[in-house]
Amino acid sequence: FWGLLFAVFLVRGILPFIIVWIANPSLGVGQVIGAAFSNSPEIKSYLEASKPLLLLGGGMYLFFVFLSWLFLEEKKYAFLVEGFIHRQGVWFYALASIITTSVVYLSLKQNPILALAATIGVSAFFITDGFKKNAEEKEKQLLDPSMSAWSKIVYLEVLDASFSIDGVIGAFAFTMSIPLIILGNGLGAFVVREMTIRGIGFITKFEFLKNGAMYAIGVLGSVMISEAFGAEYPFWFSPAIMALLLGLFLFLSIRNNRIDVKKVASYHK
């Protein structure tokens, strides 16, 4: 309950306002909150002007989430090239530096504030990524009886918050409406938690489904970055690409399961 309350109502409820406020420092906190429910043309112009900043910062964050998974994370390989790239994991930080430098250089030519948005997105990634990786080392400490219950709760909530940030940032690729972002992320968090609790055994049968989700995140990040520099896509483009990728990797998972079943059957003959 407390995890759901913290992740949904605090992180997913407050973070969108904070992101919009950072992108519009000329607006007060009260004005940002009011802007979410306002039809004022002036407020809308502020939000529209900040859209490239939100897209670039969020796009850099999501694209680095994808690259980190592709280069560094242990995974079930859907394609041979994934194994090759994973073996080159040492190059992730070099590639991240080159991408950051390139995007900042292009941003400075168009709008210096865009460069700041890009670096904020990259910084946010490495901060949250640090929390996530630290979780593996801290997990054993949760079983230590000398660690207080309050310390365990605080640690788990901070970790939960770091995972919630991905969904909030990705939502800006689909809409700039804060009420819709809060509603969508809140419902999404509840559905994902219920699926995880009640159907974790069923979900884990599809080994490549996470691969599809990570490729979708990579595409979404790329779309957000290109839109920040002026590219335009129809509203259905990102959802369609994400659905196609998830569908493809679901198919690959089902096919792989059938191959494994045939192997087991032939072994017992």
XYZ file of N, CA and C in Angstrom:
807
model
N 0.823 -1.214 0.000
C 0.000 0.000 0.000
C 0.856 1.262 0.000
N 1.886 1.290 0.898
C 2.713 2.484 0.995
C 3.531 2.698 -0.265
N 3.973 1.586 -0.884
C 4.710 1.717 -2.139
C 3.829 2.314 -3.233
N 2.572 1.840 -3.311
C 1.638 2.349 -4.307
C 1.343 3.819 -4.047
N 1.143 4.170 -2.777
C 0.854 5.559 -2.406
C 2.018 6.470 -2.793
N 3.234 6.043 -2.464
C 4.409 6.874 -2.721
C 4.678 7.007 -4.220
N 4.669 5.863 -4.924
C 5.014 5.869 -6.348
C 3.959 6.549 -7.199
N 2.678 6.335 -6.862
C 1.595 6.858 -7.694
C 1.246 8.289 -7.326
N 0.933 8.504 -6.045
C 0.390 9.795 -5.661
C 1.457 10.850 -5.397
N 2.660 10.443 -5.025
C 3.709 11.425 -4.779
C 4.608 11.588 -6.005
N 5.301 10.499 -6.398
C 6.225 10.613 -7.531
C 5.471 10.909 -8.825
N 4.510 10.078 -9.181
C 3.806 10.248 -10.454
C 2.828 11.408 -10.417
N 2.449 11.841 -9.227
C 1.528 12.963 -9.116
C 2.216 14.306 -9.071
N 3.373 14.377 -8.439
C 4.069 15.654 -8.254
C 5.144 15.887 -9.313
N 5.828 14.822 -9.728
C 6.947 14.972 -10.659
C 6.579 15.697 -11.953
N 5.406 15.423 -12.586
C 5.080 16.167 -13.813
C 5.065 17.679 -13.603
N 4.554 18.127 -12.446
C 4.536 19.564 -12.153
C 5.959 20.104 -12.000
N 6.814 19.323 -11.346
C 8.205 19.753 -11.142
C 8.928 19.877 -12.478
N 8.699 18.901 -13.370
C 9.358 18.927 -14.684
C 8.917 20.154 -15.478
N 7.613 20.427 -15.472
C 7.092 21.598 -16.196
C 7.631 22.882 -15.577
N 7.730 22.930 -14.252
C 8.248 24.122 -13.576
C 9.718 24.361 -13.918
N 10.514 23.289 -13.974
C 11.934 23.426 -14.343
C 12.062 23.967 -15.767
N 11.159 23.515 -16.655
C 11.193 23.976 -18.043
C 10.637 25.387 -18.188
N 9.876 25.856 -17.185
C 9.293 27.199 -17.212
C 9.591 27.919 -15.903
N 10.859 28.237 -15.629
C 11.219 28.853 -14.354
C 10.587 30.230 -14.144
N 10.132 30.871 -15.248
C 9.504 32.181 -15.110
C 8.126 32.085 -14.467
N 7.542 30.881 -14.483
C 6.244 30.661 -13.848
C 6.443 30.263 -12.392
N 5.611 30.760 -11.525
C 5.662 30.351 -10.128
C 5.072 28.960 -9.961
N 5.295 28.372 -8.794
C 4.772 27.027 -8.529
C 3.250 27.019 -8.651
N 2.615 28.042 -8.102
C 1.153 28.133 -8.184
C 0.669 28.250 -9.611
N 1.405 29.017 -10.436
C 1.026 29.171 -11.839
C 1.166 27.862 -12.602
N 2.211 27.077 -12.273
C 2.410 25.779 -12.937
C 1.257 24.844 -12.604
N 0.873 24.820 -11.329
C -0.251 23.970 -10.922
C -1.531 24.431 -11.609
N -1.731 25.769 -11.653
C -2.915 26.309 -12.319
C -2.903 26.061 -13.810
N -1.684 26.040 -14.408
C -1.571 25.835 -15.852
C -2.093 24.475 -16.277
N -1.984 23.511 -15.379
C -2.430 22.149 -15.703
C -3.933 22.099 -15.945
N -4.649 23.037 -15.349
C -6.111 23.021 -15.454
C -6.648 24.308 -16.078
N -5.761 25.024 -16.794
C -6.138 26.313 -17.354
C -6.230 26.251 -18.871
N -7.142 27.034 -19.439
C -7.266 27.167 -20.882
C -6.750 28.523 -21.358
N -6.004 29.210 -20.485
C -5.492 30.534 -20.813
C -4.517 30.445 -21.991
N -4.721 31.271 -23.033
C -3.785 31.265 -24.179
C -2.357 31.589 -23.766
N -2.191 32.479 -22.790
C -0.849 32.850 -22.341
C -0.131 31.665 -21.707
N -0.861 30.938 -20.854
C -0.270 29.762 -20.204
C 0.057 28.695 -21.238
N -0.846 28.507 -22.193
C -0.609 27.516 -23.242
C 0.627 27.862 -24.062
N 0.855 29.159 -24.292
C 2.028 29.576 -25.057
C 3.308 29.264 -24.294
N 3.275 29.430 -22.955
C 4.435 29.084 -22.127
C 4.749 27.594 -22.240
N 3.694 26.781 -22.136
C 3.890 25.338 -22.193
C 4.372 24.891 -23.574
N 3.821 25.508 -24.614
C 4.227 25.155 -25.972
C 5.684 25.533 -26.221
N 6.091 26.675 -25.652
C 7.480 27.118 -25.814
C 8.458 26.196 -25.104
N 7.994 25.578 -24.014
C 8.874 24.692 -23.243
C 8.861 23.254 -23.759
N 8.011 22.974 -24.733
C 7.874 21.606 -25.237
C 9.198 21.019 -25.730
N 10.004 21.755 -26.533
C 11.294 21.188 -26.970
C 12.208 20.838 -25.809
N 12.180 21.637 -24.737
C 13.023 21.356 -23.573
C 12.603 20.056 -22.911
N 11.294 19.881 -22.739
C 10.771 18.664 -22.115
C 11.070 17.448 -22.987
N 10.901 17.608 -24.297
C 11.129 16.487 -25.217
C 12.598 16.080 -25.248
N 13.499 17.068 -25.290
C 14.920 16.731 -25.382
C 15.427 16.121 -24.080
N 15.080 16.724 -22.942
C 15.503 16.165 -21.660
C 14.965 14.764 -21.456
N 13.667 14.588 -21.727
C 13.059 13.268 -21.581
C 13.587 12.269 -22.594
N 13.806 12.728 -23.830
C 14.310 11.840 -24.867
C 15.709 11.332 -24.562
N 16.579 12.223 -24.070
C 17.936 11.797 -23.696
C 17.886 10.777 -22.567
N 17.027 11.021 -21.593
C 16.887 10.098 -20.464
C 16.461 8.713 -20.956
N 15.406 8.658 -21.755
C 14.882 7.368 -22.210
C 15.865 6.659 -23.141
N 16.526 7.414 -24.006
C 17.472 6.771 -24.928
C 18.649 6.172 -24.172
N 19.076 6.825 -23.105
C 20.163 6.275 -22.309
C 19.707 5.065 -21.500
N 18.443 5.042 -21.104
C 17.897 3.845 -20.446
C 18.012 2.655 -21.406
N 17.663 2.880 -22.660
C 17.756 1.826 -23.672
C 19.202 1.404 -23.911
N 20.101 2.379 -24.090
C 21.504 2.054 -24.354
C 22.134 1.293 -23.193
N 21.799 1.696 -21.976
C 22.339 1.021 -20.795
C 21.906 -0.440 -20.773
N 20.636 -0.675 -21.079
C 20.134 -2.059 -21.146
C 20.849 -2.827 -22.250
N 20.996 -2.208 -23.417
C 21.570 -2.883 -24.572
C 23.029 -3.280 -24.343
N 23.799 -2.399 -23.689
C 25.230 -2.640 -23.512
C 25.568 -3.357 -22.211
N 24.846 -3.071 -21.130
C 25.309 -3.482 -19.807
C 24.482 -4.552 -19.114
N 23.206 -4.633 -19.406
C 22.338 -5.514 -18.618
C 22.358 -6.950 -19.143
N 22.383 -7.909 -18.200
C 22.254 -9.320 -18.574
C 20.858 -9.551 -19.119
N 20.773 -10.287 -20.212
C 19.478 -10.466 -20.844
C 19.448 -11.759 -21.649
N 18.263 -12.182 -22.007
C 18.082 -13.282 -22.946
C 18.147 -12.684 -24.344
N 19.068 -13.150 -25.174
C 19.270 -12.534 -26.484
C 18.201 -12.985 -27.478
N 17.482 -12.007 -28.018
C 16.518 -12.312 -29.071
C 17.213 -12.382 -30.426
N 18.316 -11.616 -30.556
C 19.090 -11.595 -31.793
C 20.576 -11.751 -31.449
N 21.344 -12.300 -32.373
C 22.774 -12.500 -32.142
C 23.494 -11.180 -31.894
N 23.045 -10.110 -32.561
C 23.715 -8.812 -32.428
C 23.619 -8.286 -30.991
N 22.572 -8.689 -30.265
C 22.447 -8.253 -28.867
C 23.585 -8.820 -28.026
N 23.944 -10.067 -28.295
C 25.057 -10.672 -27.575
C 26.372 -9.981 -27.891
N 26.551 -9.628 -29.165
C 27.779 -8.941 -29.571
C 27.888 -7.578 -28.884
N 26.794 -6.821 -28.904
C 26.807 -5.487 -28.288
C 27.040 -5.594 -26.783
N 26.425 -6.594 -26.156
C 26.591 -6.763 -24.710
C 28.052 -7.036 -24.361
N 28.746 -7.760 -25.218
C 30.163 -8.048 -24.969
C 31.042 -6.810 -25.126
N 30.481 -5.769 -25.762
C 31.202 -4.497 -25.915
C 30.762 -3.482 -24.863
N 30.260 -3.974 -23.741
C 29.702 -3.101 -22.712
C 30.647 -2.024 -22.213
N 31.944 -2.295 -22.296
C 32.938 -1.330 -21.823
C 32.855 -0.016 -22.592
N 32.269 -0.064 -23.799
C 32.185 1.128 -24.625
C 30.946 1.965 -24.348
N 30.085 1.529 -23.446
C 28.842 2.261 -23.203
C 29.108 3.707 -22.795
N 30.007 3.893 -21.835
C 30.243 5.245 -21.316
C 30.917 6.138 -22.351
N 31.756 5.559 -23.185
C 32.374 6.343 -24.263
C 31.303 6.791 -25.255
N 30.401 5.853 -25.621
C 29.325 6.180 -26.553
C 28.383 7.212 -25.939
N 28.080 7.061 -24.645
C 27.202 8.019 -23.958
C 27.816 9.419 -23.988
N 29.109 9.505 -23.796
C 29.802 10.805 -23.820
C 29.743 11.433 -25.206
N 29.948 10.601 -26.239
C 29.919 11.111 -27.612
C 28.527 11.616 -27.975
N 27.506 10.842 -27.602
C 26.124 11.242 -27.898
C 25.776 12.537 -27.169
N 26.135 12.610 -25.890
C 25.844 13.818 -25.113
C 26.526 15.034 -25.717
N 27.802 14.905 -26.053
C 28.549 16.016 -26.643
C 27.935 16.455 -27.965
N 27.530 15.489 -28.798
C 26.943 15.798 -30.103
C 25.615 16.532 -29.955
N 24.766 16.034 -29.045
C 23.456 16.658 -28.848
C 23.606 18.064 -28.266
N 24.510 18.224 -27.311
C 24.746 19.549 -26.730
C 25.268 20.512 -27.795
N 26.166 20.039 -28.645
C 26.710 20.888 -29.723
C 25.600 21.356 -30.656
N 24.732 20.428 -31.077
C 23.615 20.788 -31.958
C 22.629 21.710 -31.254
N 22.427 21.474 -29.961
C 21.493 22.298 -29.188
C 21.985 23.737 -29.081
N 23.279 23.916 -28.857
C 23.844 25.267 -28.718
C 23.654 26.080 -29.997
N 23.643 25.401 -31.143
C 23.430 26.093 -32.410
C 21.983 26.574 -32.550
N 21.056 25.806 -31.975
C 19.634 26.126 -32.127
C 19.113 26.973 -30.978
N 19.408 26.551 -29.743
C 18.931 27.267 -28.560
C 19.759 26.801 -27.364
N 20.544 27.672 -26.753
C 21.407 27.268 -25.635
C 20.657 26.591 -24.489
N 19.385 26.964 -24.287
C 18.613 26.348 -23.202
C 18.360 24.871 -23.480
N 18.304 24.508 -24.775
C 18.141 23.100 -25.139
C 19.316 22.269 -24.633
N 20.507 22.862 -24.691
C 21.699 22.156 -24.221
C 21.575 21.837 -22.733
N 21.032 22.780 -21.973
C 20.819 22.552 -20.534
C 19.818 21.427 -20.325
N 18.744 21.410 -21.118
C 17.740 20.352 -21.006
C 18.351 18.990 -21.274
N 19.233 18.924 -22.277
C 19.887 17.653 -22.617
C 20.743 17.156 -21.460
N 21.520 18.049 -20.860
C 22.397 17.640 -19.759
C 21.587 17.266 -18.520
N 20.450 17.925 -18.308
C 19.586 17.555 -17.178
C 19.038 16.145 -17.388
N 18.626 15.831 -18.631
C 18.126 14.493 -18.925
C 19.177 13.428 -18.704
N 20.402 13.702 -19.151
C 21.504 12.747 -18.967
C 21.826 12.589 -17.481
N 21.872 13.702 -16.755
C 22.160 13.649 -15.310
C 21.093 12.848 -14.572
N 19.819 13.079 -14.941
C 18.720 12.349 -14.306
C 18.860 10.853 -14.536
N 19.301 10.482 -15.749
C 19.486 9.059 -16.035
C 20.538 8.441 -15.118
N 21.693 9.072 -15.032
C 22.780 8.480 -14.251
C 22.453 8.460 -12.752
N 21.674 9.435 -12.276
C 21.272 9.430 -10.867
C 20.328 8.263 -10.586
N 19.279 8.120 -11.397
C 18.318 7.032 -11.180
C 18.943 5.670 -11.473
N 19.833 5.630 -12.476
C 20.508 4.376 -12.788
C 21.387 3.940 -11.621
N 21.974 4.904 -10.946
C 22.775 4.588 -9.767
C 21.940 3.958 -8.669
N 20.728 4.502 -8.455
C 19.825 3.926 -7.461
C 19.472 2.482 -7.823
N 19.178 2.266 -9.109
C 18.755 0.938 -9.534
C 19.884 -0.095 -9.388
N 21.088 0.285 -9.789
C 22.214 -0.658 -9.704
C 22.621 -0.895 -8.255
N 22.497 0.136 -7.446
C 22.814 -0.006 -6.032
C 21.853 -0.973 -5.345
N 20.661 -1.137 -5.942
C 19.652 -2.029 -5.356
C 20.160 -3.456 -5.272
N 20.914 -3.883 -6.276
C 21.422 -5.249 -6.285
C 22.381 -5.491 -5.116
N 23.167 -4.469 -4.796
C 24.118 -4.605 -3.694
C 23.415 -4.480 -2.337
N 22.382 -3.653 -2.288
C 21.689 -3.401 -1.024
C 20.641 -4.460 -0.704
N 20.275 -5.246 -1.706
C 19.199 -6.222 -1.516
C 19.501 -7.179 -0.366
N 20.751 -7.613 -0.251
C 21.129 -8.540 0.812
C 21.014 -7.887 2.194
N 21.236 -6.580 2.238
C 21.180 -5.881 3.515
C 19.755 -5.835 4.082
N 18.764 -5.972 3.200
C 17.380 -5.950 3.662
C 17.068 -7.159 4.545
N 17.865 -8.217 4.390
C 17.673 -9.416 5.205
C 18.443 -9.342 6.521
N 19.244 -8.293 6.676
C 20.046 -8.116 7.892
C 19.137 -7.677 9.042
N 19.037 -8.466 10.114
C 18.147 -8.115 11.236
C 18.562 -6.829 11.957
N 19.813 -6.416 11.790
C 20.267 -5.194 12.461
C 19.773 -3.935 11.762
N 19.266 -4.077 10.531
C 18.746 -2.937 9.787
C 17.316 -2.680 10.214
N 17.014 -1.474 10.637
C 15.691 -1.159 11.164
C 14.625 -1.260 10.082
N 13.395 -1.513 10.508
C 12.273 -1.625 9.575
C 12.057 -0.301 8.835
N 12.242 0.819 9.558
C 12.052 2.126 8.945
C 13.082 2.355 7.837
N 14.332 1.937 8.081
C 15.386 2.097 7.066
C 15.059 1.286 5.822
N 14.527 0.078 6.029
C 14.159 -0.761 4.890
C 13.042 -0.121 4.070
N 12.034 0.431 4.776
C 10.900 1.048 4.091
C 11.360 2.259 3.274
N 12.187 3.114 3.900
C 12.675 4.313 3.212
C 13.479 3.917 1.984
N 14.337 2.919 2.120
C 15.166 2.492 0.992
C 14.302 1.973 -0.155
N 13.325 1.131 0.158
C 12.465 0.561 -0.873
C 11.635 1.634 -1.570
N 11.188 2.643 -0.812
C 10.388 3.700 -1.417
C 11.227 4.558 -2.360
N 12.467 4.845 -1.976
C 13.359 5.612 -2.853
C 13.630 4.828 -4.129
N 13.845 3.528 -3.987
C 14.085 2.674 -5.150
C 12.849 2.635 -6.046
N 11.675 2.501 -5.429
C 10.423 2.473 -6.171
C 10.231 3.766 -6.945
N 10.600 4.883 -6.313
C 10.463 6.183 -6.968
C 11.349 6.279 -8.198
N 12.564 5.740 -8.115
C 13.495 5.818 -9.243
C 12.954 5.065 -10.453
N 12.221 3.970 -10.225
C 11.614 3.234 -11.334
C 10.394 3.971 -11.887
N 9.697 4.724 -11.031
C 8.497 5.440 -11.456
C 8.827 6.593 -12.392
N 10.036 7.144 -12.274
C 10.425 8.307 -13.066
C 10.380 7.997 -14.555
N 10.764 6.765 -14.950
C 10.781 6.395 -16.371
C 9.422 6.628 -17.015
N 8.369 6.181 -16.348
C 7.019 6.306 -16.891
C 6.569 7.741 -16.999
N 6.905 8.558 -16.011
C 6.503 9.966 -16.024
C 7.160 10.697 -17.187
N 8.458 10.486 -17.370
C 9.180 11.171 -18.444
C 8.681 10.714 -19.815
N 8.470 9.418 -19.973
C 7.996 8.898 -21.248
C 6.630 9.426 -21.637
N 5.811 9.766 -20.649
C 4.455 10.238 -20.921
C 4.453 11.557 -21.683
N 5.503 12.371 -21.505
C 5.551 13.660 -22.195
C 5.712 13.494 -23.701
N 6.063 12.300 -24.156
C 6.162 12.058 -25.597
C 4.779 11.996 -26.235
N 3.765 11.713 -25.430
C 2.419 11.522 -25.960
C 1.512 12.726 -25.725
N 1.747 13.449 -24.644
C 0.886 14.583 -24.330
C 1.593 15.550 -23.401
N 1.208 16.824 -23.470
C 1.716 17.836 -22.547
C 0.673 18.136 -21.469
N -0.422 17.396 -21.485
C -1.484 17.600 -20.502
C -1.123 16.901 -19.192
N -0.864 17.671 -18.155
C -0.467 17.084 -16.873
C -1.563 16.196 -16.278
N -2.847 16.610 -16.312
C -3.889 15.710 -15.784
C -3.903 14.347 -16.460
N -3.722 14.329 -17.801
C -3.698 13.050 -18.521
C -2.469 12.223 -18.135
N -1.333 12.907 -17.952
C -0.105 12.211 -17.555
C -0.277 11.569 -16.185
N -0.830 12.322 -15.241
C -1.049 11.802 -13.888
C -2.019 10.628 -13.911
N -3.125 10.787 -14.649
C -4.131 9.724 -14.729
C -3.554 8.472 -15.386
N -2.864 8.661 -16.517
C -2.300 7.519 -17.233
C -1.241 6.789 -16.431
N -0.349 7.546 -15.798
C 0.705 6.912 -15.006
C 0.158 6.257 -13.751
N -0.848 6.865 -13.159
C -1.452 6.266 -11.969
C -2.118 4.943 -12.272
N -2.913 4.923 -13.343
C -3.572 3.677 -13.749
C -2.529 2.640 -14.182
N -1.503 3.122 -14.887
C -0.453 2.207 -15.347
C 0.282 1.553 -14.195
N 0.594 2.357 -13.160
C 1.302 1.818 -11.995
C 0.456 0.760 -11.285
N -0.833 1.036 -11.175
C -1.720 0.091 -10.499
C -1.838 -1.210 -11.284
N -2.012 -1.091 -12.611
C -2.161 -2.282 -13.459
C -0.884 -3.117 -13.445
N 0.288 -2.447 -13.579
C 1.570 -3.170 -13.600
C 1.790 -3.895 -12.278
N 1.474 -3.235 -11.161
C 1.648 -3.873 -9.855
C 0.743 -5.088 -9.709
N -0.512 -4.963 -10.159
C -1.431 -6.086 -10.063
C -0.963 -7.252 -10.935
N -0.489 -6.915 -12.149
C 0.005 -7.969 -13.048
C 1.238 -8.643 -12.467
N 2.108 -7.827 -11.838
C 3.338 -8.372 -11.258
C 3.022 -9.301 -10.097
N 2.089 -8.877 -9.248
C 1.751 -9.658 -8.060
C 1.000 -10.932 -8.420
N 0.023 -10.799 -9.318
C -0.879 -11.924 -9.596
C -0.434 -12.779 -10.787
N 0.334 -12.184 -11.708
C 0.644 -12.938 -12.916
C 2.105 -12.981 -13.275
N 2.982 -12.884 -12.264
C 4.411 -12.858 -12.544
C 4.878 -14.148 -13.223
N 4.283 -15.270 -12.826
C 4.665 -16.554 -13.435
C 4.304 -16.608 -14.902
N 3.147 -16.046 -15.244
C 2.691 -16.038 -16.633
C 3.558 -15.112 -17.482
N 3.880 -13.930 -16.957
C 4.647 -12.937 -17.702
C 6.053 -13.429 -17.996
N 6.664 -14.092 -17.015
C 8.056 -14.539 -17.186
C 8.193 -15.652 -18.231
N 7.071 -16.227 -18.668
C 7.129 -17.234 -19.728
C 7.549 -16.614 -21.054
N 7.317 -15.313 -21.205
C 7.647 -14.630 -22.454
C 9.005 -13.935 -22.279
N 10.059 -14.671 -22.624
C 11.419 -14.250 -22.277
C 11.877 -12.980 -22.987
N 11.340 -12.716 -24.172
C 11.823 -11.584 -24.950
C 10.936 -10.348 -24.825
N 9.926 -10.418 -23.969
C 8.992 -9.294 -23.860
C 9.694 -8.036 -23.355
N 10.633 -8.205 -22.407
C 11.372 -7.034 -21.918
C 12.224 -6.441 -23.025
N 12.788 -7.288 -23.883
C 13.561 -6.781 -25.022
C 12.711 -5.837 -25.861
N 11.488 -6.266 -26.134
C 10.587 -5.428 -26.921
C 10.286 -4.112 -26.236
N 10.070 -4.170 -24.922
C 9.786 -2.950 -24.171
C 10.972 -1.990 -24.211
N 12.187 -2.530 -24.121
C 13.375 -1.667 -24.126
C 13.618 -1.064 -25.508
N 13.370 -1.836 -26.575
C 13.491 -1.264 -27.920
C 12.446 -0.173 -28.127
N 11.254 -0.380 -27.578
C 10.208 0.640 -27.669
C 10.639 1.916 -26.951
N 11.286 1.763 -25.796
C 11.799 2.924 -25.058
C 12.867 3.647 -25.887
N 13.733 2.874 -26.542
C 14.762 3.473 -27.385
C 14.171 4.268 -28.536
N 13.151 3.699 -29.188
C 12.485 4.407 -30.292
C 11.787 5.655 -29.774
N 11.113 5.532 -28.638
C 10.405 6.665 -28.060
C 11.376 7.796 -27.718
N 12.518 7.440 -27.126
C 13.531 8.453 -26.822
C 14.042 9.130 -28.075
N 14.272 8.349 -29.130
C 14.755 8.907 -30.398
C 13.734 9.864 -31.012
N 12.469 9.476 -30.951
C 11.401 10.331 -31.482
C 11.334 11.650 -30.714
N 11.437 11.577 -29.384
C 11.385 12.791 -28.566
C 12.557 13.715 -28.887
N 13.755 13.149 -29.057
C 14.929 13.963 -29.374
C 14.756 14.643 -30.728
N 14.305 13.881 -31.729
C 14.140 14.464 -33.066
C 13.042 15.519 -33.077
N 11.969 15.302 -32.310
C 10.902 16.303 -32.226
C 11.395 17.586 -31.566
N 12.301 17.452 -30.608
C 12.860 18.636 -29.949
C 13.611 19.518 -30.940
N 14.149 18.904 -31.991
C 14.897 19.660 -33.009
C 14.023 20.020 -34.212
N 12.714 19.818 -34.076
C 11.800 20.295 -35.113
C 11.125 19.244 -35.962
N 11.485 17.975 -35.818
C 10.824 16.924 -36.605
C 9.372 16.780 -36.162
N 8.522 16.385 -37.085
C 7.105 16.214 -36.779
C 6.652 14.813 -37.184
N 5.853 14.208 -36.322
C 5.313 12.872 -36.577
C 3.808 12.892 -36.306
N 3.043 12.066 -37.018
C 1.607 11.971 -36.692
C 1.428 11.410 -35.288
N 0.311 11.745 -34.646
C 0.080 11.380 -33.243
C 0.108 9.871 -33.018
N -0.203 9.110 -34.072
C -0.285 7.656 -33.912
C 1.066 6.958 -34.087
N 2.091 7.695 -34.514
C 3.366 7.072 -34.882
C 4.016 6.331 -33.716
N 4.225 7.018 -32.604
C 4.901 6.387 -31.458
C 4.118 5.208 -30.885
N 2.800 5.365 -30.631
C 2.054 4.199 -30.123
C 2.073 3.018 -31.085
N 2.025 3.313 -32.398
C 2.016 2.224 -33.381
C 3.344 1.474 -33.374
N 4.462 2.212 -33.321
C 5.790 1.585 -33.300
C 5.950 0.737 -32.040
N 5.500 1.273 -30.907
C 5.616 0.535 -29.647
C 4.789 -0.742 -29.690
N 3.576 -0.655 -30.222
C 2.718 -1.840 -30.321
C 3.330 -2.887 -31.247
N 3.901 -2.434 -32.370
C 4.540 -3.363 -33.315
C 5.733 -4.072 -32.681
N 6.548 -3.317 -31.948
C 7.727 -3.917 -31.310
C 7.329 -4.926 -30.245
N 6.360 -4.562 -29.412
C 5.912 -5.495 -28.377
C 5.284 -6.735 -28.998
N 4.518 -6.527 -30.083
C 3.921 -7.659 -30.778
C 4.972 -8.574 -31.377
N 6.020 -7.987 -31.973
C 7.095 -8.772 -32.573
C 7.805 -9.629 -31.529
N 8.152 -9.020 -30.387
C 8.900 -9.768 -29.380
C 8.008 -10.742 -28.606
N 6.714 -10.486 -28.588
C 5.791 -11.469 -28.030
C 5.758 -12.698 -28.934
N 5.716 -12.464 -30.247
C 5.754 -13.558 -31.214
C 7.054 -14.357 -31.080
N 8.192 -13.659 -30.964
C 9.480 -14.338 -30.815
C 9.525 -15.168 -29.541
N 8.901 -14.649 -28.466
C 8.863 -15.387 -27.196
C 8.044 -16.663 -27.331
N 6.873 -16.545 -27.967
C 6.007 -17.716 -28.153
C 6.699 -18.757 -29.029
N 7.351 -18.285 -30.101
C 8.075 -19.207 -30.987
C 9.199 -19.905 -30.238
N 9.924 -19.158 -29.411
C 11.025 -19.740 -28.645
C 10.509 -20.780 -27.651
N 9.352 -20.501 -27.029
C 8.755 -21.459 -26.094
C 8.383 -22.756 -26.800
N 7.849 -22.638 -28.011
C 7.474 -23.831 -28.770
C 8.699 -24.658 -29.146
N 9.783 -23.982 -29.499
C 11.032 -24.683 -29.836
C 11.551 -25.436 -28.612
N 11.482 -24.784 -27.435
C 11.943 -25.431 -26.202
C 11.098 -26.656 -25.867
N 9.784 -26.550 -26.085
C 8.891 -27.677 -25.817
C 9.233 -28.847 -26.731
N 9.498 -28.556 -27.999
C 9.850 -29.615 -28.959
C 11.172 -30.277 -28.572
N 12.123 -29.476 -28.087
C 13.420 -30.020 -27.673
C 13.257 -30.970 -26.495
N 12.425 -30.560 -25.531
C 12.176 -31.404 -24.351
C 11.481 -32.683 -24.760
N 10.496 -32.572 -25.682
C 9.744 -33.746 -26.134
C 10.661 -34.725 -26.869
N 11.540 -34.188 -27.732
C 12.450 -35.064 -28.483
C 13.480 -35.712 -27.559
N 13.839 -35.006 -26.476
C 14.824 -35.548 -25.528
C 14.264 -36.749 -24.776
N 12.953 -36.716 -24.481
C 12.328 -37.795 -23.705
C 11.888 -38.964 -24.574
N 12.005 -38.833 -25.881
C 11.607 -39.943 -26.749
C 12.663 -41.044 -26.729
